[in-house]
mmCIF file of N, CA and C in Angstrom:
data_model
loop_
_atom_site.group_PDB
_atom_site.id
_atom_site.type_symbol
_atom_site.label_atom_id
_atom_site.label_comp_id
_atom_site.label_asym_id
_atom_site.label_seq_id
_atom_site.Cartn_x
_atom_site.Cartn_y
_atom_site.Cartn_z
ATOM 1 N N GLU A 1 12.093 42.538 69.424
ATOM 2 C CA GLU A 1 10.777 42.938 68.961
ATOM 3 C C GLU A 1 10.925 44.178 68.083
ATOM 4 N N TYR A 2 10.177 44.180 66.993
ATOM 5 C CA TYR A 2 10.220 45.309 66.072
ATOM 6 C C TYR A 2 8.829 45.483 65.477
ATOM 7 N N GLY A 3 8.257 46.653 65.651
ATOM 8 C CA GLY A 3 6.910 46.887 65.133
ATOM 9 C C GLY A 3 5.868 46.013 65.791
ATOM 10 N N GLY A 4 6.112 45.644 67.048
ATOM 11 C CA GLY A 4 5.148 44.823 67.771
ATOM 12 C C GLY A 4 5.239 43.338 67.462
ATOM 13 N N ARG A 5 6.283 42.923 66.754
ATOM 14 C CA ARG A 5 6.410 41.508 66.403
ATOM 15 C C ARG A 5 7.813 41.020 66.715
ATOM 16 N N ASN A 6 7.910 39.753 67.100
ATOM 17 C CA ASN A 6 9.215 39.141 67.327
ATOM 18 C C ASN A 6 9.817 38.741 65.981
ATOM 19 N N LEU A 7 10.999 39.246 65.705
ATOM 20 C CA LEU A 7 11.652 38.947 64.433
ATOM 21 C C LEU A 7 12.309 37.583 64.460
ATOM 22 N N ARG A 8 12.367 36.959 63.293
ATOM 23 C CA ARG A 8 13.151 35.744 63.093
ATOM 24 C C ARG A 8 14.228 36.091 62.084
ATOM 25 N N VAL A 9 15.451 36.003 62.491
ATOM 26 C CA VAL A 9 16.572 36.340 61.616
ATOM 27 C C VAL A 9 17.477 35.128 61.516
ATOM 28 N N ASN A 10 17.860 34.778 60.277
ATOM 29 C CA ASN A 10 18.705 33.621 60.055
ATOM 30 C C ASN A 10 19.508 33.843 58.786
ATOM 31 N N PHE A 11 20.493 32.985 58.546
ATOM 32 C CA PHE A 11 21.250 33.058 57.306
ATOM 33 C C PHE A 11 20.342 32.673 56.147
ATOM 34 N N SER A 12 20.505 33.366 55.032
ATOM 35 C CA SER A 12 19.708 33.009 53.863
ATOM 36 C C SER A 12 20.413 31.910 53.089
ATOM 37 N N ASP A 13 19.651 31.185 52.298
ATOM 38 C CA ASP A 13 20.232 30.158 51.439
ATOM 39 C C ASP A 13 21.062 30.827 50.353
ATOM 40 N N LYS A 14 22.054 30.103 49.868
ATOM 41 C CA LYS A 14 22.826 30.614 48.742
ATOM 42 C C LYS A 14 21.912 30.664 47.529
ATOM 43 N N PRO A 15 22.058 31.696 46.709
ATOM 44 C CA PRO A 15 21.212 31.743 45.510
ATOM 45 C C PRO A 15 21.500 30.553 44.600
ATOM 46 N N LYS A 16 20.440 30.011 44.051
ATOM 47 C CA LYS A 16 20.586 28.874 43.153
ATOM 48 C C LYS A 16 20.967 29.385 41.766
ATOM 49 N N PRO A 17 21.868 28.676 41.097
ATOM 50 C CA PRO A 17 22.208 29.110 39.738
ATOM 51 C C PRO A 17 20.981 29.019 38.850
ATOM 52 N N ARG A 18 20.778 30.061 38.056
ATOM 53 C CA ARG A 18 19.609 30.095 37.185
ATOM 54 C C ARG A 18 20.017 29.886 35.736
ATOM 55 N N GLU A 19 19.143 29.245 35.023
ATOM 56 C CA GLU A 19 19.349 29.116 33.589
ATOM 57 C C GLU A 19 19.137 30.491 32.967
ATOM 58 N N PRO A 20 19.928 30.846 31.956
ATOM 59 C CA PRO A 20 19.708 32.139 31.309
ATOM 60 C C PRO A 20 18.324 32.181 30.666
ATOM 61 N N LEU A 21 17.742 33.360 30.615
ATOM 62 C CA LEU A 21 16.411 33.514 30.040
ATOM 63 C C LEU A 21 16.415 33.326 28.529
ATOM 64 N N TYR A 22 17.560 33.527 27.921
ATOM 65 C CA TYR A 22 17.703 33.305 26.492
ATOM 66 C C TYR A 22 19.168 32.979 26.230
ATOM 67 N N PRO A 23 19.459 32.293 25.130
ATOM 68 C CA PRO A 23 20.857 31.956 24.851
ATOM 69 C C PRO A 23 21.692 33.217 24.653
ATOM 70 N N GLU A 24 22.840 33.280 25.287
ATOM 71 C CA GLU A 24 23.712 34.445 25.161
ATOM 72 C C GLU A 24 25.062 34.039 24.605
ATOM 73 N N THR A 25 25.676 34.963 23.868
ATOM 74 C CA THR A 25 27.037 34.794 23.375
ATOM 75 C C THR A 25 27.790 36.081 23.672
ATOM 76 N N GLU A 26 29.057 36.101 23.353
ATOM 77 C CA GLU A 26 29.832 37.328 23.544
ATOM 78 C C GLU A 26 29.525 38.351 22.455
ATOM 79 N N PHE A 27 28.787 37.955 21.427
ATOM 80 C CA PHE A 27 28.459 38.842 20.306
ATOM 81 C C PHE A 27 27.050 39.393 20.502
ATOM 82 N N LYS A 28 26.928 40.301 21.444
ATOM 83 C CA LYS A 28 25.634 40.772 21.936
ATOM 84 C C LYS A 28 25.456 42.259 21.639
ATOM 85 N N LEU A 29 24.305 42.609 21.071
ATOM 86 C CA LEU A 29 23.979 44.001 20.784
ATOM 87 C C LEU A 29 22.862 44.490 21.692
ATOM 88 N N PHE A 30 22.979 45.730 22.129
ATOM 89 C CA PHE A 30 21.899 46.428 22.814
ATOM 90 C C PHE A 30 21.064 47.095 21.732
ATOM 91 N N VAL A 31 19.741 46.998 21.836
ATOM 92 C CA VAL A 31 18.841 47.634 20.878
ATOM 93 C C VAL A 31 17.893 48.523 21.664
ATOM 94 N N GLY A 32 18.008 49.821 21.468
ATOM 95 C CA GLY A 32 17.183 50.768 22.210
ATOM 96 C C GLY A 32 16.157 51.453 21.329
ATOM 97 N N ASN A 33 15.274 52.196 21.975
ATOM 98 C CA ASN A 33 14.230 52.978 21.316
ATOM 99 C C ASN A 33 13.272 52.095 20.518
ATOM 100 N N LEU A 34 12.966 50.927 21.057
ATOM 101 C CA LEU A 34 12.043 50.003 20.397
ATOM 102 C C LEU A 34 10.604 50.468 20.557
ATOM 103 N N SER A 35 9.799 50.166 19.561
ATOM 104 C CA SER A 35 8.360 50.385 19.658
ATOM 105 C C SER A 35 7.811 49.500 20.773
ATOM 106 N N TRP A 36 6.756 49.965 21.444
ATOM 107 C CA TRP A 36 6.172 49.200 22.550
ATOM 108 C C TRP A 36 5.632 47.856 22.076
ATOM 109 N N SER A 37 5.338 47.727 20.781
ATOM 110 C CA SER A 37 4.744 46.487 20.268
ATOM 111 C C SER A 37 5.783 45.413 19.933
ATOM 112 N N VAL A 38 7.067 45.763 19.931
ATOM 113 C CA VAL A 38 8.112 44.788 19.601
ATOM 114 C C VAL A 38 8.276 43.801 20.754
ATOM 115 N N ASN A 39 8.306 42.508 20.420
ATOM 116 C CA ASN A 39 8.573 41.479 21.430
ATOM 117 C C ASN A 39 9.851 40.731 21.044
ATOM 118 N N SER A 40 10.262 39.782 21.850
ATOM 119 C CA SER A 40 11.521 39.069 21.610
ATOM 120 C C SER A 40 11.526 38.349 20.265
ATOM 121 N N GLU A 41 10.394 37.789 19.902
ATOM 122 C CA GLU A 41 10.302 37.055 18.643
ATOM 123 C C GLU A 41 10.438 37.979 17.440
ATOM 124 N N SER A 42 9.733 39.116 17.455
ATOM 125 C CA SER A 42 9.830 40.042 16.324
ATOM 126 C C SER A 42 11.205 40.701 16.262
ATOM 127 N N LEU A 43 11.841 40.893 17.416
ATOM 128 C CA LEU A 43 13.201 41.429 17.442
ATOM 129 C C LEU A 43 14.157 40.434 16.780
ATOM 130 N N MET A 44 13.991 39.156 17.082
ATOM 131 C CA MET A 44 14.816 38.121 16.467
ATOM 132 C C MET A 44 14.594 38.094 14.959
ATOM 133 N N ASP A 45 13.342 38.201 14.535
ATOM 134 C CA ASP A 45 13.032 38.199 13.103
ATOM 135 C C ASP A 45 13.706 39.364 12.390
ATOM 136 N N MET A 46 13.683 40.547 13.007
ATOM 137 C CA MET A 46 14.264 41.731 12.397
ATOM 138 C C MET A 46 15.769 41.564 12.175
ATOM 139 N N PHE A 47 16.456 40.950 13.119
ATOM 140 C CA PHE A 47 17.910 40.835 13.053
ATOM 141 C C PHE A 47 18.393 39.575 12.331
ATOM 142 N N SER A 48 17.521 38.616 12.107
ATOM 143 C CA SER A 48 17.954 37.347 11.511
ATOM 144 C C SER A 48 18.411 37.496 10.063
ATOM 145 N N GLY A 49 18.065 38.574 9.413
ATOM 146 C CA GLY A 49 18.544 38.817 8.053
ATOM 147 C C GLY A 49 20.027 39.128 7.981
ATOM 148 N N TYR A 50 20.653 39.327 9.123
ATOM 149 C CA TYR A 50 22.070 39.698 9.157
ATOM 150 C C TYR A 50 22.961 38.576 9.673
ATOM 151 N N GLY A 51 22.365 37.447 10.000
ATOM 152 C CA GLY A 51 23.155 36.316 10.462
ATOM 153 C C GLY A 51 22.354 35.414 11.373
ATOM 154 N N ASN A 52 23.047 34.476 11.988
ATOM 155 C CA ASN A 52 22.422 33.506 12.878
ATOM 156 C C ASN A 52 22.188 34.131 14.254
ATOM 157 N N VAL A 53 20.934 34.465 14.543
ATOM 158 C CA VAL A 53 20.581 35.021 15.848
ATOM 159 C C VAL A 53 20.415 33.861 16.820
ATOM 160 N N VAL A 54 21.253 33.848 17.837
ATOM 161 C CA VAL A 54 21.242 32.777 18.830
ATOM 162 C C VAL A 54 20.142 33.005 19.856
ATOM 163 N N GLY A 55 19.872 34.266 20.174
ATOM 164 C CA GLY A 55 18.834 34.594 21.140
ATOM 165 C C GLY A 55 18.535 36.075 21.130
ATOM 166 N N SER A 56 17.343 36.421 21.580
ATOM 167 C CA SER A 56 16.958 37.828 21.695
ATOM 168 C C SER A 56 16.030 37.983 22.887
ATOM 169 N N ARG A 57 16.009 39.186 23.411
ATOM 170 C CA ARG A 57 15.166 39.439 24.578
ATOM 171 C C ARG A 57 14.770 40.905 24.636
ATOM 172 N N VAL A 58 13.480 41.159 24.795
ATOM 173 C CA VAL A 58 12.960 42.493 25.088
ATOM 174 C C VAL A 58 12.662 42.507 26.575
ATOM 175 N N LEU A 59 13.045 43.579 27.256
ATOM 176 C CA LEU A 59 12.817 43.668 28.699
ATOM 177 C C LEU A 59 11.499 44.366 28.994
ATOM 178 N N TYR A 60 10.833 43.898 30.042
ATOM 179 C CA TYR A 60 9.526 44.416 30.434
ATOM 180 C C TYR A 60 9.560 44.902 31.871
ATOM 181 N N ASP A 61 8.730 45.883 32.164
ATOM 182 C CA ASP A 61 8.587 46.386 33.526
ATOM 183 C C ASP A 61 7.873 45.326 34.356
ATOM 184 N N GLY A 62 8.424 44.998 35.506
ATOM 185 C CA GLY A 62 7.861 43.955 36.353
ATOM 186 C C GLY A 62 6.508 44.306 36.938
ATOM 187 N N GLU A 63 6.245 45.592 37.147
ATOM 188 C CA GLU A 63 4.972 45.994 37.751
ATOM 189 C C GLU A 63 3.871 46.173 36.720
ATOM 190 N N THR A 64 4.194 46.832 35.606
ATOM 191 C CA THR A 64 3.160 47.149 34.620
ATOM 192 C C THR A 64 3.066 46.120 33.503
ATOM 193 N N GLY A 65 4.136 45.352 33.294
ATOM 194 C CA GLY A 65 4.154 44.396 32.195
ATOM 195 C C GLY A 65 4.420 45.040 30.849
ATOM 196 N N ARG A 66 4.637 46.339 30.839
ATOM 197 C CA ARG A 66 4.871 47.081 29.599
ATOM 198 C C ARG A 66 6.348 46.986 29.204
ATOM 199 N N SER A 67 6.587 46.969 27.908
ATOM 200 C CA SER A 67 7.959 46.936 27.411
ATOM 201 C C SER A 67 8.732 48.133 27.939
ATOM 202 N N ARG A 68 10.007 47.919 28.213
ATOM 203 C CA ARG A 68 10.871 49.028 28.626
ATOM 204 C C ARG A 68 11.463 49.747 27.423
ATOM 205 N N GLY A 69 11.179 49.243 26.226
ATOM 206 C CA GLY A 69 11.635 49.905 25.004
ATOM 207 C C GLY A 69 13.059 49.569 24.606
ATOM 208 N N TYR A 70 13.611 48.515 25.181
ATOM 209 C CA TYR A 70 14.943 48.086 24.770
ATOM 210 C C TYR A 70 15.084 46.582 24.934
ATOM 211 N N GLY A 71 16.122 46.053 24.297
ATOM 212 C CA GLY A 71 16.367 44.625 24.381
ATOM 213 C C GLY A 71 17.778 44.292 23.947
ATOM 214 N N PHE A 72 18.035 43.008 23.769
ATOM 215 C CA PHE A 72 19.358 42.518 23.406
ATOM 216 C C PHE A 72 19.213 41.430 22.351
ATOM 217 N N VAL A 73 20.203 41.370 21.460
ATOM 218 C CA VAL A 73 20.244 40.341 20.421
ATOM 219 C C VAL A 73 21.642 39.735 20.420
ATOM 220 N N CYS A 74 21.726 38.406 20.418
ATOM 221 C CA CYS A 74 23.016 37.708 20.400
ATOM 222 C C CYS A 74 23.186 36.948 19.089
ATOM 223 N N PHE A 75 24.360 37.103 18.502
ATOM 224 C CA PHE A 75 24.701 36.435 17.251
ATOM 225 C C PHE A 75 25.733 35.341 17.497
ATOM 226 N N SER A 76 25.891 34.475 16.502
ATOM 227 C CA SER A 76 26.864 33.396 16.640
ATOM 228 C C SER A 76 28.273 33.826 16.244
ATOM 229 N N SER A 77 28.419 34.990 15.582
ATOM 230 C CA SER A 77 29.764 35.432 15.209
ATOM 231 C C SER A 77 29.878 36.954 15.262
ATOM 232 N N LYS A 78 31.100 37.404 15.357
ATOM 233 C CA LYS A 78 31.385 38.839 15.404
ATOM 234 C C LYS A 78 31.000 39.515 14.092
ATOM 235 N N SER A 79 31.271 38.872 12.972
ATOM 236 C CA SER A 79 30.967 39.483 11.671
ATOM 237 C C SER A 79 29.462 39.685 11.486
ATOM 238 N N GLU A 80 28.657 38.735 11.950
ATOM 239 C CA GLU A 80 27.199 38.881 11.867
ATOM 240 C C GLU A 80 26.733 40.033 12.747
ATOM 241 N N MET A 81 27.275 40.111 13.945
ATOM 242 C CA MET A 81 26.920 41.188 14.865
ATOM 243 C C MET A 81 27.274 42.543 14.254
ATOM 244 N N GLU A 82 28.468 42.650 13.684
ATOM 245 C CA GLU A 82 28.903 43.913 13.087
ATOM 246 C C GLU A 82 28.057 44.294 11.882
ATOM 247 N N ALA A 83 27.646 43.310 11.073
ATOM 248 C CA ALA A 83 26.791 43.580 9.915
ATOM 249 C C ALA A 83 25.449 44.153 10.362
ATOM 250 N N ALA A 84 24.880 43.589 11.406
ATOM 251 C CA ALA A 84 23.608 44.091 11.931
ATOM 252 C C ALA A 84 23.774 45.494 12.502
ATOM 253 N N LEU A 85 24.844 45.721 13.221
ATOM 254 C CA LEU A 85 25.103 47.032 13.814
ATOM 255 C C LEU A 85 25.225 48.097 12.734
ATOM 256 N N GLU A 86 26.002 47.822 11.693
ATOM 257 C CA GLU A 86 26.189 48.790 10.612
ATOM 258 C C GLU A 86 24.892 49.063 9.864
ATOM 259 N N SER A 87 24.095 48.040 9.645
ATOM 260 C CA SER A 87 22.879 48.179 8.840
ATOM 261 C C SER A 87 21.704 48.773 9.599
ATOM 262 N N LEU A 88 21.582 48.469 10.880
ATOM 263 C CA LEU A 88 20.367 48.840 11.607
ATOM 264 C C LEU A 88 20.530 50.000 12.580
ATOM 265 N N ASN A 89 21.750 50.406 12.887
ATOM 266 C CA ASN A 89 21.932 51.515 13.822
ATOM 267 C C ASN A 89 21.377 52.800 13.211
ATOM 268 N N GLY A 90 20.463 53.440 13.906
ATOM 269 C CA GLY A 90 19.875 54.690 13.444
ATOM 270 C C GLY A 90 18.681 54.536 12.533
ATOM 271 N N VAL A 91 18.271 53.293 12.256
ATOM 272 C CA VAL A 91 17.123 53.058 11.363
ATOM 273 C C VAL A 91 15.841 53.354 12.088
#
């Protein structure tokens, strides 16, 4: 008994494999200091001028739903990723 209630304790199920929330590659950039209005789609649009963007994601606070101000962008090649990094870092 704990807190006036009889506990039920058992083994938990193994976590089920989850599909990724967006396509990922090894050519992944972190993008920080984003405006609160930027979403995954606009982030993809911004980076697509530098190559084939395979996927992008802006992260949101689970409680407030507000952007956390950062995200990730994945490219199909290292050269595209490097071109975006050189052109957009510090902009």
